Amino acid sequence: MSRQVTVVEGFGNEWQFGRDGDWSVEELENNHDKRWRGKDRKWINLRKKVIEAIDDLQTDLGLSPAATIERLQETMNSRHWSMDDLCNALQKKTYYPCEETKRRKLGPP
């Protein structure tokens, strides 16, 4: 995974399709378990939160992949977040991509 990717769209593409002829991260995850991660295990787990947020928006709101990516990027832009900021907020559960996701993940009050 490239540390140069700073926008959600680039990250989503790298996850699903790969970058510069490399395997996609999704392919590596599915075919090689977690062994391929090496020393980057913690960093990749953090980045995986963005993919989970994309999946959550698709599940909870029925949005297309493009719409989910746009929504997350708009959040980053409006809050002046870097990709690291978004990942950390998702990991710490201080940000949920939508209220439906928050309710589903937190469960009944």
PDB file of N, CA and C in Angstrom:
ATOM      1  N   MET A   1       0.838  -1.180   0.000  1.00  0.00           N
ATOM      2  CA  MET A   1       0.000   0.000   0.000  1.00  0.00           C
ATOM      3  C   MET A   1       0.881   1.240   0.000  1.00  0.00           C
ATOM      4  N   SER A   2       0.458   2.201  -0.770  1.00  0.00           N
ATOM      5  CA  SER A   2       1.238   3.418  -0.890  1.00  0.00           C
ATOM      6  C   SER A   2       0.895   4.416   0.221  1.00  0.00           C
ATOM      7  N   ARG A   3       1.910   4.960   0.803  1.00  0.00           N
ATOM      8  CA  ARG A   3       1.706   6.005   1.811  1.00  0.00           C
ATOM      9  C   ARG A   3       1.492   7.371   1.145  1.00  0.00           C
ATOM     10  N   GLN A   4       1.613   7.413  -0.169  1.00  0.00           N
ATOM     11  CA  GLN A   4       1.416   8.665  -0.920  1.00  0.00           C
ATOM     12  C   GLN A   4      -0.058   8.949  -1.174  1.00  0.00           C
ATOM     13  N   VAL A   5      -0.919   7.967  -1.018  1.00  0.00           N
ATOM     14  CA  VAL A   5      -2.352   8.152  -1.289  1.00  0.00           C
ATOM     15  C   VAL A   5      -2.959   8.976  -0.159  1.00  0.00           C
ATOM     16  N   THR A   6      -3.557  10.108  -0.523  1.00  0.00           N
ATOM     17  CA  THR A   6      -4.092  11.021   0.495  1.00  0.00           C
ATOM     18  C   THR A   6      -5.572  11.318   0.323  1.00  0.00           C
ATOM     19  N   VAL A   7      -6.188  10.747  -0.709  1.00  0.00           N
ATOM     20  CA  VAL A   7      -7.617  10.968  -0.931  1.00  0.00           C
ATOM     21  C   VAL A   7      -8.340   9.627  -0.912  1.00  0.00           C
ATOM     22  N   VAL A   8      -9.593   9.661  -0.518  1.00  0.00           N
ATOM     23  CA  VAL A   8     -10.372   8.436  -0.363  1.00  0.00           C
ATOM     24  C   VAL A   8     -10.495   7.693  -1.686  1.00  0.00           C
ATOM     25  N   GLU A   9     -10.692   8.399  -2.778  1.00  0.00           N
ATOM     26  CA  GLU A   9     -10.850   7.743  -4.076  1.00  0.00           C
ATOM     27  C   GLU A   9      -9.592   6.951  -4.452  1.00  0.00           C
ATOM     28  N   GLY A  10      -8.429   7.564  -4.278  1.00  0.00           N
ATOM     29  CA  GLY A  10      -7.178   6.873  -4.587  1.00  0.00           C
ATOM     30  C   GLY A  10      -6.983   5.650  -3.716  1.00  0.00           C
ATOM     31  N   PHE A  11      -7.350   5.784  -2.472  1.00  0.00           N
ATOM     32  CA  PHE A  11      -7.226   4.674  -1.542  1.00  0.00           C
ATOM     33  C   PHE A  11      -8.189   3.549  -1.906  1.00  0.00           C
ATOM     34  N   GLY A  12      -9.438   3.915  -2.220  1.00  0.00           N
ATOM     35  CA  GLY A  12     -10.420   2.908  -2.622  1.00  0.00           C
ATOM     36  C   GLY A  12      -9.985   2.166  -3.871  1.00  0.00           C
ATOM     37  N   ASN A  13      -9.424   2.901  -4.828  1.00  0.00           N
ATOM     38  CA  ASN A  13      -8.946   2.269  -6.056  1.00  0.00           C
ATOM     39  C   ASN A  13      -7.784   1.331  -5.782  1.00  0.00           C
ATOM     40  N   GLU A  14      -6.856   1.758  -4.936  1.00  0.00           N
ATOM     41  CA  GLU A  14      -5.716   0.913  -4.600  1.00  0.00           C
ATOM     42  C   GLU A  14      -6.197  -0.356  -3.887  1.00  0.00           C
ATOM     43  N   TRP A  15      -7.186  -0.208  -3.034  1.00  0.00           N
ATOM     44  CA  TRP A  15      -7.713  -1.354  -2.299  1.00  0.00           C
ATOM     45  C   TRP A  15      -8.366  -2.349  -3.256  1.00  0.00           C
ATOM     46  N   GLN A  16      -9.181  -1.828  -4.172  1.00  0.00           N
ATOM     47  CA  GLN A  16      -9.958  -2.705  -5.034  1.00  0.00           C
ATOM     48  C   GLN A  16      -9.221  -3.137  -6.303  1.00  0.00           C
ATOM     49  N   PHE A  17      -8.434  -2.243  -6.900  1.00  0.00           N
ATOM     50  CA  PHE A  17      -7.841  -2.526  -8.209  1.00  0.00           C
ATOM     51  C   PHE A  17      -6.325  -2.610  -8.223  1.00  0.00           C
ATOM     52  N   GLY A  18      -5.670  -2.136  -7.192  1.00  0.00           N
ATOM     53  CA  GLY A  18      -4.210  -2.105  -7.179  1.00  0.00           C
ATOM     54  C   GLY A  18      -3.688  -0.788  -7.708  1.00  0.00           C
ATOM     55  N   ARG A  19      -2.375  -0.662  -7.696  1.00  0.00           N
ATOM     56  CA  ARG A  19      -1.750   0.598  -8.121  1.00  0.00           C
ATOM     57  C   ARG A  19      -0.468   0.285  -8.876  1.00  0.00           C
ATOM     58  N   ASP A  20      -0.284   0.937  -9.985  1.00  0.00           N
ATOM     59  CA  ASP A  20       0.931   0.786 -10.796  1.00  0.00           C
ATOM     60  C   ASP A  20       1.238  -0.670 -11.125  1.00  0.00           C
ATOM     61  N   GLY A  21       0.204  -1.441 -11.440  1.00  0.00           N
ATOM     62  CA  GLY A  21       0.394  -2.837 -11.810  1.00  0.00           C
ATOM     63  C   GLY A  21       0.536  -3.792 -10.638  1.00  0.00           C
ATOM     64  N   ASP A  22       0.516  -3.276  -9.419  1.00  0.00           N
ATOM     65  CA  ASP A  22       0.609  -4.139  -8.233  1.00  0.00           C
ATOM     66  C   ASP A  22      -0.735  -4.796  -7.959  1.00  0.00           C
ATOM     67  N   TRP A  23      -0.708  -5.827  -7.166  1.00  0.00           N
ATOM     68  CA  TRP A  23      -1.940  -6.487  -6.760  1.00  0.00           C
ATOM     69  C   TRP A  23      -2.781  -5.539  -5.941  1.00  0.00           C
ATOM     70  N   SER A  24      -4.078  -5.752  -5.974  1.00  0.00           N
ATOM     71  CA  SER A  24      -4.944  -4.944  -5.120  1.00  0.00           C
ATOM     72  C   SER A  24      -4.778  -5.419  -3.678  1.00  0.00           C
ATOM     73  N   VAL A  25      -5.024  -4.535  -2.744  1.00  0.00           N
ATOM     74  CA  VAL A  25      -4.937  -4.890  -1.337  1.00  0.00           C
ATOM     75  C   VAL A  25      -5.988  -5.948  -1.018  1.00  0.00           C
ATOM     76  N   GLU A  26      -7.151  -5.807  -1.601  1.00  0.00           N
ATOM     77  CA  GLU A  26      -8.223  -6.779  -1.395  1.00  0.00           C
ATOM     78  C   GLU A  26      -7.779  -8.180  -1.824  1.00  0.00           C
ATOM     79  N   GLU A  27      -7.097  -8.257  -2.959  1.00  0.00           N
ATOM     80  CA  GLU A  27      -6.583  -9.525  -3.459  1.00  0.00           C
ATOM     81  C   GLU A  27      -5.541 -10.115  -2.500  1.00  0.00           C
ATOM     82  N   LEU A  28      -4.653  -9.273  -2.023  1.00  0.00           N
ATOM     83  CA  LEU A  28      -3.639  -9.724  -1.068  1.00  0.00           C
ATOM     84  C   LEU A  28      -4.291 -10.231   0.215  1.00  0.00           C
ATOM     85  N   GLU A  29      -5.284  -9.490   0.695  1.00  0.00           N
ATOM     86  CA  GLU A  29      -5.990  -9.888   1.922  1.00  0.00           C
ATOM     87  C   GLU A  29      -6.683 -11.233   1.742  1.00  0.00           C
ATOM     88  N   ASN A  30      -7.325 -11.417   0.599  1.00  0.00           N
ATOM     89  CA  ASN A  30      -8.086 -12.648   0.350  1.00  0.00           C
ATOM     90  C   ASN A  30      -7.200 -13.852   0.062  1.00  0.00           C
ATOM     91  N   ASN A  31      -6.083 -13.640  -0.618  1.00  0.00           N
ATOM     92  CA  ASN A  31      -5.257 -14.766  -1.059  1.00  0.00           C
ATOM     93  C   ASN A  31      -4.061 -15.079  -0.168  1.00  0.00           C
ATOM     94  N   HIS A  32      -3.634 -14.120   0.633  1.00  0.00           N
ATOM     95  CA  HIS A  32      -2.406 -14.321   1.403  1.00  0.00           C
ATOM     96  C   HIS A  32      -2.598 -14.051   2.889  1.00  0.00           C
ATOM     97  N   ASP A  33      -3.842 -14.057   3.315  1.00  0.00           N
ATOM     98  CA  ASP A  33      -4.144 -13.821   4.720  1.00  0.00           C
ATOM     99  C   ASP A  33      -3.479 -12.511   5.151  1.00  0.00           C
ATOM    100  N   LYS A  34      -2.889 -12.475   6.312  1.00  0.00           N
ATOM    101  CA  LYS A  34      -2.262 -11.247   6.805  1.00  0.00           C
ATOM    102  C   LYS A  34      -0.742 -11.292   6.708  1.00  0.00           C
ATOM    103  N   ARG A  35      -0.202 -12.382   6.208  1.00  0.00           N
ATOM    104  CA  ARG A  35       1.261 -12.548   6.129  1.00  0.00           C
ATOM    105  C   ARG A  35       1.919 -11.478   5.261  1.00  0.00           C
ATOM    106  N   TRP A  36       1.238 -11.028   4.244  1.00  0.00           N
ATOM    107  CA  TRP A  36       1.824 -10.082   3.305  1.00  0.00           C
ATOM    108  C   TRP A  36       2.083  -8.713   3.941  1.00  0.00           C
ATOM    109  N   ARG A  37       1.421  -8.421   5.044  1.00  0.00           N
ATOM    110  CA  ARG A  37       1.499  -7.092   5.651  1.00  0.00           C
ATOM    111  C   ARG A  37       2.849  -6.779   6.268  1.00  0.00           C
ATOM    112  N   GLY A  38       3.535  -7.783   6.758  1.00  0.00           N
ATOM    113  CA  GLY A  38       4.849  -7.575   7.367  1.00  0.00           C
ATOM    114  C   GLY A  38       4.816  -6.546   8.481  1.00  0.00           C
ATOM    115  N   LYS A  39       5.730  -5.582   8.422  1.00  0.00           N
ATOM    116  CA  LYS A  39       5.841  -4.552   9.461  1.00  0.00           C
ATOM    117  C   LYS A  39       4.731  -3.516   9.391  1.00  0.00           C
ATOM    118  N   ASP A  40       3.984  -3.501   8.297  1.00  0.00           N
ATOM    119  CA  ASP A  40       2.938  -2.491   8.110  1.00  0.00           C
ATOM    120  C   ASP A  40       1.578  -2.933   8.642  1.00  0.00           C
ATOM    121  N   ARG A  41       1.543  -3.990   9.408  1.00  0.00           N
ATOM    122  CA  ARG A  41       0.272  -4.548   9.878  1.00  0.00           C
ATOM    123  C   ARG A  41      -0.605  -3.507  10.566  1.00  0.00           C
ATOM    124  N   LYS A  42      -0.037  -2.763  11.488  1.00  0.00           N
ATOM    125  CA  LYS A  42      -0.813  -1.771  12.250  1.00  0.00           C
ATOM    126  C   LYS A  42      -1.332  -0.666  11.326  1.00  0.00           C
ATOM    127  N   TRP A  43      -0.482  -0.193  10.447  1.00  0.00           N
ATOM    128  CA  TRP A  43      -0.847   0.886   9.520  1.00  0.00           C
ATOM    129  C   TRP A  43      -1.952   0.421   8.567  1.00  0.00           C
ATOM    130  N   ILE A  44      -1.851  -0.806   8.070  1.00  0.00           N
ATOM    131  CA  ILE A  44      -2.858  -1.329   7.144  1.00  0.00           C
ATOM    132  C   ILE A  44      -4.184  -1.538   7.867  1.00  0.00           C
ATOM    133  N   ASN A  45      -4.147  -2.039   9.094  1.00  0.00           N
ATOM    134  CA  ASN A  45      -5.382  -2.192   9.873  1.00  0.00           C
ATOM    135  C   ASN A  45      -6.087  -0.854  10.045  1.00  0.00           C
ATOM    136  N   LEU A  46      -5.311   0.188  10.249  1.00  0.00           N
ATOM    137  CA  LEU A  46      -5.878   1.523  10.393  1.00  0.00           C
ATOM    138  C   LEU A  46      -6.520   1.973   9.084  1.00  0.00           C
ATOM    139  N   ARG A  47      -5.836   1.750   7.970  1.00  0.00           N
ATOM    140  CA  ARG A  47      -6.372   2.120   6.661  1.00  0.00           C
ATOM    141  C   ARG A  47      -7.612   1.296   6.299  1.00  0.00           C
ATOM    142  N   LYS A  48      -7.670   0.090   6.795  1.00  0.00           N
ATOM    143  CA  LYS A  48      -8.810  -0.777   6.511  1.00  0.00           C
ATOM    144  C   LYS A  48     -10.104  -0.181   7.072  1.00  0.00           C
ATOM    145  N   LYS A  49     -10.011   0.691   8.050  1.00  0.00           N
ATOM    146  CA  LYS A  49     -11.189   1.348   8.619  1.00  0.00           C
ATOM    147  C   LYS A  49     -11.918   2.170   7.559  1.00  0.00           C
ATOM    148  N   VAL A  50     -11.188   2.738   6.622  1.00  0.00           N
ATOM    149  CA  VAL A  50     -11.815   3.513   5.545  1.00  0.00           C
ATOM    150  C   VAL A  50     -12.637   2.586   4.649  1.00  0.00           C
ATOM    151  N   ILE A  51     -12.096   1.428   4.341  1.00  0.00           N
ATOM    152  CA  ILE A  51     -12.830   0.456   3.524  1.00  0.00           C
ATOM    153  C   ILE A  51     -14.091   0.015   4.264  1.00  0.00           C
ATOM    154  N   GLU A  52     -13.974  -0.211   5.561  1.00  0.00           N
ATOM    155  CA  GLU A  52     -15.143  -0.584   6.358  1.00  0.00           C
ATOM    156  C   GLU A  52     -16.188   0.532   6.348  1.00  0.00           C
ATOM    157  N   ALA A  53     -15.742   1.788   6.393  1.00  0.00           N
ATOM    158  CA  ALA A  53     -16.671   2.920   6.345  1.00  0.00           C
ATOM    159  C   ALA A  53     -17.376   2.983   4.993  1.00  0.00           C
ATOM    160  N   ILE A  54     -16.654   2.699   3.921  1.00  0.00           N
ATOM    161  CA  ILE A  54     -17.263   2.658   2.586  1.00  0.00           C
ATOM    162  C   ILE A  54     -18.326   1.559   2.557  1.00  0.00           C
ATOM    163  N   ASP A  55     -17.975   0.390   3.064  1.00  0.00           N
ATOM    164  CA  ASP A  55     -18.944  -0.724   3.114  1.00  0.00           C
ATOM    165  C   ASP A  55     -20.152  -0.362   3.974  1.00  0.00           C
ATOM    166  N   ASP A  56     -19.911   0.305   5.103  1.00  0.00           N
ATOM    167  CA  ASP A  56     -21.001   0.703   5.992  1.00  0.00           C
ATOM    168  C   ASP A  56     -21.978   1.641   5.289  1.00  0.00           C
ATOM    169  N   LEU A  57     -21.456   2.626   4.569  1.00  0.00           N
ATOM    170  CA  LEU A  57     -22.330   3.561   3.859  1.00  0.00           C
ATOM    171  C   LEU A  57     -23.127   2.854   2.774  1.00  0.00           C
ATOM    172  N   GLN A  58     -22.512   1.911   2.107  1.00  0.00           N
ATOM    173  CA  GLN A  58     -23.231   1.160   1.078  1.00  0.00           C
ATOM    174  C   GLN A  58     -24.336   0.322   1.720  1.00  0.00           C
ATOM    175  N   THR A  59     -24.030  -0.311   2.844  1.00  0.00           N
ATOM    176  CA  THR A  59     -25.004  -1.154   3.538  1.00  0.00           C
ATOM    177  C   THR A  59     -26.124  -0.329   4.148  1.00  0.00           C
ATOM    178  N   ASP A  60     -25.756   0.706   4.895  1.00  0.00           N
ATOM    179  CA  ASP A  60     -26.735   1.449   5.683  1.00  0.00           C
ATOM    180  C   ASP A  60     -27.547   2.456   4.880  1.00  0.00           C
ATOM    181  N   LEU A  61     -26.967   3.014   3.840  1.00  0.00           N
ATOM    182  CA  LEU A  61     -27.682   4.025   3.059  1.00  0.00           C
ATOM    183  C   LEU A  61     -27.946   3.597   1.620  1.00  0.00           C
ATOM    184  N   GLY A  62     -27.380   2.471   1.208  1.00  0.00           N
ATOM    185  CA  GLY A  62     -27.579   1.996  -0.156  1.00  0.00           C
ATOM    186  C   GLY A  62     -26.903   2.868  -1.199  1.00  0.00           C
ATOM    187  N   LEU A  63     -25.827   3.535  -0.811  1.00  0.00           N
ATOM    188  CA  LEU A  63     -25.116   4.415  -1.733  1.00  0.00           C
ATOM    189  C   LEU A  63     -24.203   3.609  -2.658  1.00  0.00           C
ATOM    190  N   SER A  64     -23.908   4.176  -3.796  1.00  0.00           N
ATOM    191  CA  SER A  64     -22.964   3.557  -4.729  1.00  0.00           C
ATOM    192  C   SER A  64     -21.548   3.731  -4.179  1.00  0.00           C
ATOM    193  N   PRO A  65     -20.600   2.940  -4.671  1.00  0.00           N
ATOM    194  CA  PRO A  65     -19.214   3.131  -4.230  1.00  0.00           C
ATOM    195  C   PRO A  65     -18.723   4.567  -4.465  1.00  0.00           C
ATOM    196  N   ALA A  66     -19.054   5.141  -5.607  1.00  0.00           N
ATOM    197  CA  ALA A  66     -18.612   6.509  -5.904  1.00  0.00           C
ATOM    198  C   ALA A  66     -19.211   7.512  -4.920  1.00  0.00           C
ATOM    199  N   ALA A  67     -20.485   7.332  -4.586  1.00  0.00           N
ATOM    200  CA  ALA A  67     -21.141   8.245  -3.644  1.00  0.00           C
ATOM    201  C   ALA A  67     -20.567   8.107  -2.240  1.00  0.00           C
ATOM    202  N   THR A  68     -20.203   6.896  -1.859  1.00  0.00           N
ATOM    203  CA  THR A  68     -19.629   6.711  -0.520  1.00  0.00           C
ATOM    204  C   THR A  68     -18.255   7.356  -0.433  1.00  0.00           C
ATOM    205  N   ILE A  69     -17.483   7.200  -1.482  1.00  0.00           N
ATOM    206  CA  ILE A  69     -16.145   7.802  -1.516  1.00  0.00           C
ATOM    207  C   ILE A  69     -16.262   9.319  -1.470  1.00  0.00           C
ATOM    208  N   GLU A  70     -17.194   9.858  -2.245  1.00  0.00           N
ATOM    209  CA  GLU A  70     -17.405  11.308  -2.265  1.00  0.00           C
ATOM    210  C   GLU A  70     -17.818  11.813  -0.878  1.00  0.00           C
ATOM    211  N   ARG A  71     -18.692  11.090  -0.226  1.00  0.00           N
ATOM    212  CA  ARG A  71     -19.163  11.501   1.102  1.00  0.00           C
ATOM    213  C   ARG A  71     -18.015  11.525   2.122  1.00  0.00           C
ATOM    214  N   LEU A  72     -17.181  10.495   2.115  1.00  0.00           N
ATOM    215  CA  LEU A  72     -16.052  10.460   3.045  1.00  0.00           C
ATOM    216  C   LEU A  72     -15.031  11.554   2.725  1.00  0.00           C
ATOM    217  N   GLN A  73     -14.806  11.789   1.428  1.00  0.00           N
ATOM    218  CA  GLN A  73     -13.866  12.847   1.047  1.00  0.00           C
ATOM    219  C   GLN A  73     -14.397  14.218   1.457  1.00  0.00           C
ATOM    220  N   GLU A  74     -15.698  14.440   1.302  1.00  0.00           N
ATOM    221  CA  GLU A  74     -16.299  15.701   1.738  1.00  0.00           C
ATOM    222  C   GLU A  74     -16.136  15.894   3.244  1.00  0.00           C
ATOM    223  N   THR A  75     -16.274  14.813   4.002  1.00  0.00           N
ATOM    224  CA  THR A  75     -16.062  14.888   5.449  1.00  0.00           C
ATOM    225  C   THR A  75     -14.623  15.283   5.746  1.00  0.00           C
ATOM    226  N   MET A  76     -13.685  14.651   5.071  1.00  0.00           N
ATOM    227  CA  MET A  76     -12.271  14.999   5.269  1.00  0.00           C
ATOM    228  C   MET A  76     -12.027  16.471   4.947  1.00  0.00           C
ATOM    229  N   ASN A  77     -12.573  16.920   3.828  1.00  0.00           N
ATOM    230  CA  ASN A  77     -12.357  18.305   3.403  1.00  0.00           C
ATOM    231  C   ASN A  77     -12.994  19.298   4.369  1.00  0.00           C
ATOM    232  N   SER A  78     -14.227  19.033   4.784  1.00  0.00           N
ATOM    233  CA  SER A  78     -14.925  19.988   5.647  1.00  0.00           C
ATOM    234  C   SER A  78     -14.306  20.061   7.043  1.00  0.00           C
ATOM    235  N   ARG A  79     -13.729  18.969   7.489  1.00  0.00           N
ATOM    236  CA  ARG A  79     -13.109  18.952   8.821  1.00  0.00           C
ATOM    237  C   ARG A  79     -11.600  19.198   8.759  1.00  0.00           C
ATOM    238  N   HIS A  80     -11.089  19.410   7.558  1.00  0.00           N
ATOM    239  CA  HIS A  80      -9.654  19.627   7.347  1.00  0.00           C
ATOM    240  C   HIS A  80      -8.836  18.458   7.895  1.00  0.00           C
ATOM    241  N   TRP A  81      -9.315  17.249   7.611  1.00  0.00           N
ATOM    242  CA  TRP A  81      -8.659  16.034   8.057  1.00  0.00           C
ATOM    243  C   TRP A  81      -7.729  15.489   6.974  1.00  0.00           C
ATOM    244  N   SER A  82      -6.650  14.882   7.415  1.00  0.00           N
ATOM    245  CA  SER A  82      -5.813  14.079   6.529  1.00  0.00           C
ATOM    246  C   SER A  82      -6.397  12.667   6.514  1.00  0.00           C
ATOM    247  N   MET A  83      -5.832  11.809   5.688  1.00  0.00           N
ATOM    248  CA  MET A  83      -6.261  10.409   5.681  1.00  0.00           C
ATOM    249  C   MET A  83      -6.020   9.788   7.060  1.00  0.00           C
ATOM    250  N   ASP A  84      -4.907  10.136   7.688  1.00  0.00           N
ATOM    251  CA  ASP A  84      -4.620   9.634   9.035  1.00  0.00           C
ATOM    252  C   ASP A  84      -5.689  10.069  10.035  1.00  0.00           C
ATOM    253  N   ASP A  85      -6.120  11.319   9.937  1.00  0.00           N
ATOM    254  CA  ASP A  85      -7.157  11.815  10.843  1.00  0.00           C
ATOM    255  C   ASP A  85      -8.454  11.031  10.679  1.00  0.00           C
ATOM    256  N   LEU A  86      -8.840  10.786   9.426  1.00  0.00           N
ATOM    257  CA  LEU A  86     -10.056  10.014   9.163  1.00  0.00           C
ATOM    258  C   LEU A  86      -9.930   8.603   9.736  1.00  0.00           C
ATOM    259  N   CYS A  87      -8.813   7.955   9.454  1.00  0.00           N
ATOM    260  CA  CYS A  87      -8.593   6.585   9.951  1.00  0.00           C
ATOM    261  C   CYS A  87      -8.634   6.530  11.473  1.00  0.00           C
ATOM    262  N   ASN A  88      -7.984   7.479  12.116  1.00  0.00           N
ATOM    263  CA  ASN A  88      -7.958   7.503  13.579  1.00  0.00           C
ATOM    264  C   ASN A  88      -9.345   7.738  14.166  1.00  0.00           C
ATOM    265  N   ALA A  89     -10.111   8.630  13.570  1.00  0.00           N
ATOM    266  CA  ALA A  89     -11.464   8.900  14.060  1.00  0.00           C
ATOM    267  C   ALA A  89     -12.356   7.673  13.903  1.00  0.00           C
ATOM    268  N   LEU A  90     -12.195   6.967  12.800  1.00  0.00           N
ATOM    269  CA  LEU A  90     -12.970   5.745  12.590  1.00  0.00           C
ATOM    270  C   LEU A  90     -12.549   4.661  13.584  1.00  0.00           C
ATOM    271  N   GLN A  91     -11.252   4.539  13.815  1.00  0.00           N
ATOM    272  CA  GLN A  91     -10.770   3.520  14.735  1.00  0.00           C
ATOM    273  C   GLN A  91     -11.196   3.807  16.176  1.00  0.00           C
ATOM    274  N   LYS A  92     -11.103   5.064  16.570  1.00  0.00           N
ATOM    275  CA  LYS A  92     -11.462   5.449  17.941  1.00  0.00           C
ATOM    276  C   LYS A  92     -12.972   5.564  18.137  1.00  0.00           C
ATOM    277  N   LYS A  93     -13.708   5.424  17.041  1.00  0.00           N
ATOM    278  CA  LYS A  93     -15.173   5.526  17.054  1.00  0.00           C
ATOM    279  C   LYS A  93     -15.647   6.902  17.523  1.00  0.00           C
ATOM    280  N   THR A  94     -14.889   7.929  17.138  1.00  0.00           N
ATOM    281  CA  THR A  94     -15.320   9.297  17.394  1.00  0.00           C
ATOM    282  C   THR A  94     -16.020   9.875  16.168  1.00  0.00           C
ATOM    283  N   TYR A  95     -15.996   9.114  15.068  1.00  0.00           N
ATOM    284  CA  TYR A  95     -16.690   9.504  13.845  1.00  0.00           C
ATOM    285  C   TYR A  95     -17.318   8.251  13.246  1.00  0.00           C
ATOM    286  N   TYR A  96     -18.585   8.358  12.876  1.00  0.00           N
ATOM    287  CA  TYR A  96     -19.289   7.303  12.144  1.00  0.00           C
ATOM    288  C   TYR A  96     -19.741   7.906  10.825  1.00  0.00           C
ATOM    289  N   PRO A  97     -19.683   7.134   9.733  1.00  0.00           N
ATOM    290  CA  PRO A  97     -20.033   7.698   8.434  1.00  0.00           C
ATOM    291  C   PRO A  97     -21.485   8.138   8.314  1.00  0.00           C
ATOM    292  N   CYS A  98     -22.385   7.575   9.144  1.00  0.00           N
ATOM    293  CA  CYS A  98     -23.779   8.009   9.153  1.00  0.00           C
ATOM    294  C   CYS A  98     -24.426   7.538  10.451  1.00  0.00           C
ATOM    295  N   GLU A  99     -25.569   8.110  10.771  1.00  0.00           N
ATOM    296  CA  GLU A  99     -26.270   7.756  12.012  1.00  0.00           C
ATOM    297  C   GLU A  99     -26.721   6.300  12.028  1.00  0.00           C
ATOM    298  N   GLU A 100     -27.106   5.770  10.868  1.00  0.00           N
ATOM    299  CA  GLU A 100     -27.527   4.372  10.795  1.00  0.00           C
ATOM    300  C   GLU A 100     -26.376   3.448  11.191  1.00  0.00           C
ATOM    301  N   THR A 101     -25.190   3.759  10.718  1.00  0.00           N
ATOM    302  CA  THR A 101     -24.006   2.962  11.067  1.00  0.00           C
ATOM    303  C   THR A 101     -23.740   3.059  12.560  1.00  0.00           C
ATOM    304  N   LYS A 102     -23.839   4.253  13.102  1.00  0.00           N
ATOM    305  CA  LYS A 102     -23.594   4.441  14.530  1.00  0.00           C
ATOM    306  C   LYS A 102     -24.565   3.611  15.363  1.00  0.00           C
ATOM    307  N   ARG A 103     -25.842   3.679  15.011  1.00  0.00           N
ATOM    308  CA  ARG A 103     -26.847   2.898  15.751  1.00  0.00           C
ATOM    309  C   ARG A 103     -26.592   1.404  15.616  1.00  0.00           C
ATOM    310  N   ARG A 104     -26.265   0.950  14.423  1.00  0.00           N
ATOM    311  CA  ARG A 104     -26.031  -0.476  14.195  1.00  0.00           C
ATOM    312  C   ARG A 104     -24.818  -0.965  14.979  1.00  0.00           C
ATOM    313  N   LYS A 105     -23.756  -0.163  15.002  1.00  0.00           N
ATOM    314  CA  LYS A 105     -22.531  -0.591  15.676  1.00  0.00           C
ATOM    315  C   LYS A 105     -22.604  -0.455  17.197  1.00  0.00           C
ATOM    316  N   LEU A 106     -23.336   0.533  17.665  1.00  0.00           N
ATOM    317  CA  LEU A 106     -23.438   0.729  19.115  1.00  0.00           C
ATOM    318  C   LEU A 106     -24.542  -0.120  19.724  1.00  0.00           C
ATOM    319  N   GLY A 107     -25.515  -0.521  18.925  1.00  0.00           N
ATOM    320  CA  GLY A 107     -26.611  -1.334  19.432  1.00  0.00           C
ATOM    321  C   GLY A 107     -27.642  -0.498  20.162  1.00  0.00           C
ATOM    322  N   PRO A 108     -28.628  -1.167  20.759  1.00  0.00           N
ATOM    323  CA  PRO A 108     -29.702  -0.430  21.451  1.00  0.00           C
ATOM    324  C   PRO A 108     -29.174   0.319  22.675  1.00  0.00           C
ATOM    325  N   PRO A 109     -29.813   1.462  22.990  1.00  0.00           N
ATOM    326  CA  PRO A 109     -29.343   2.259  24.129  1.00  0.00           C
ATOM    327  C   PRO A 109     -29.546   1.558  25.457  1.00  0.00           C
TER     328      PRO A 109
END
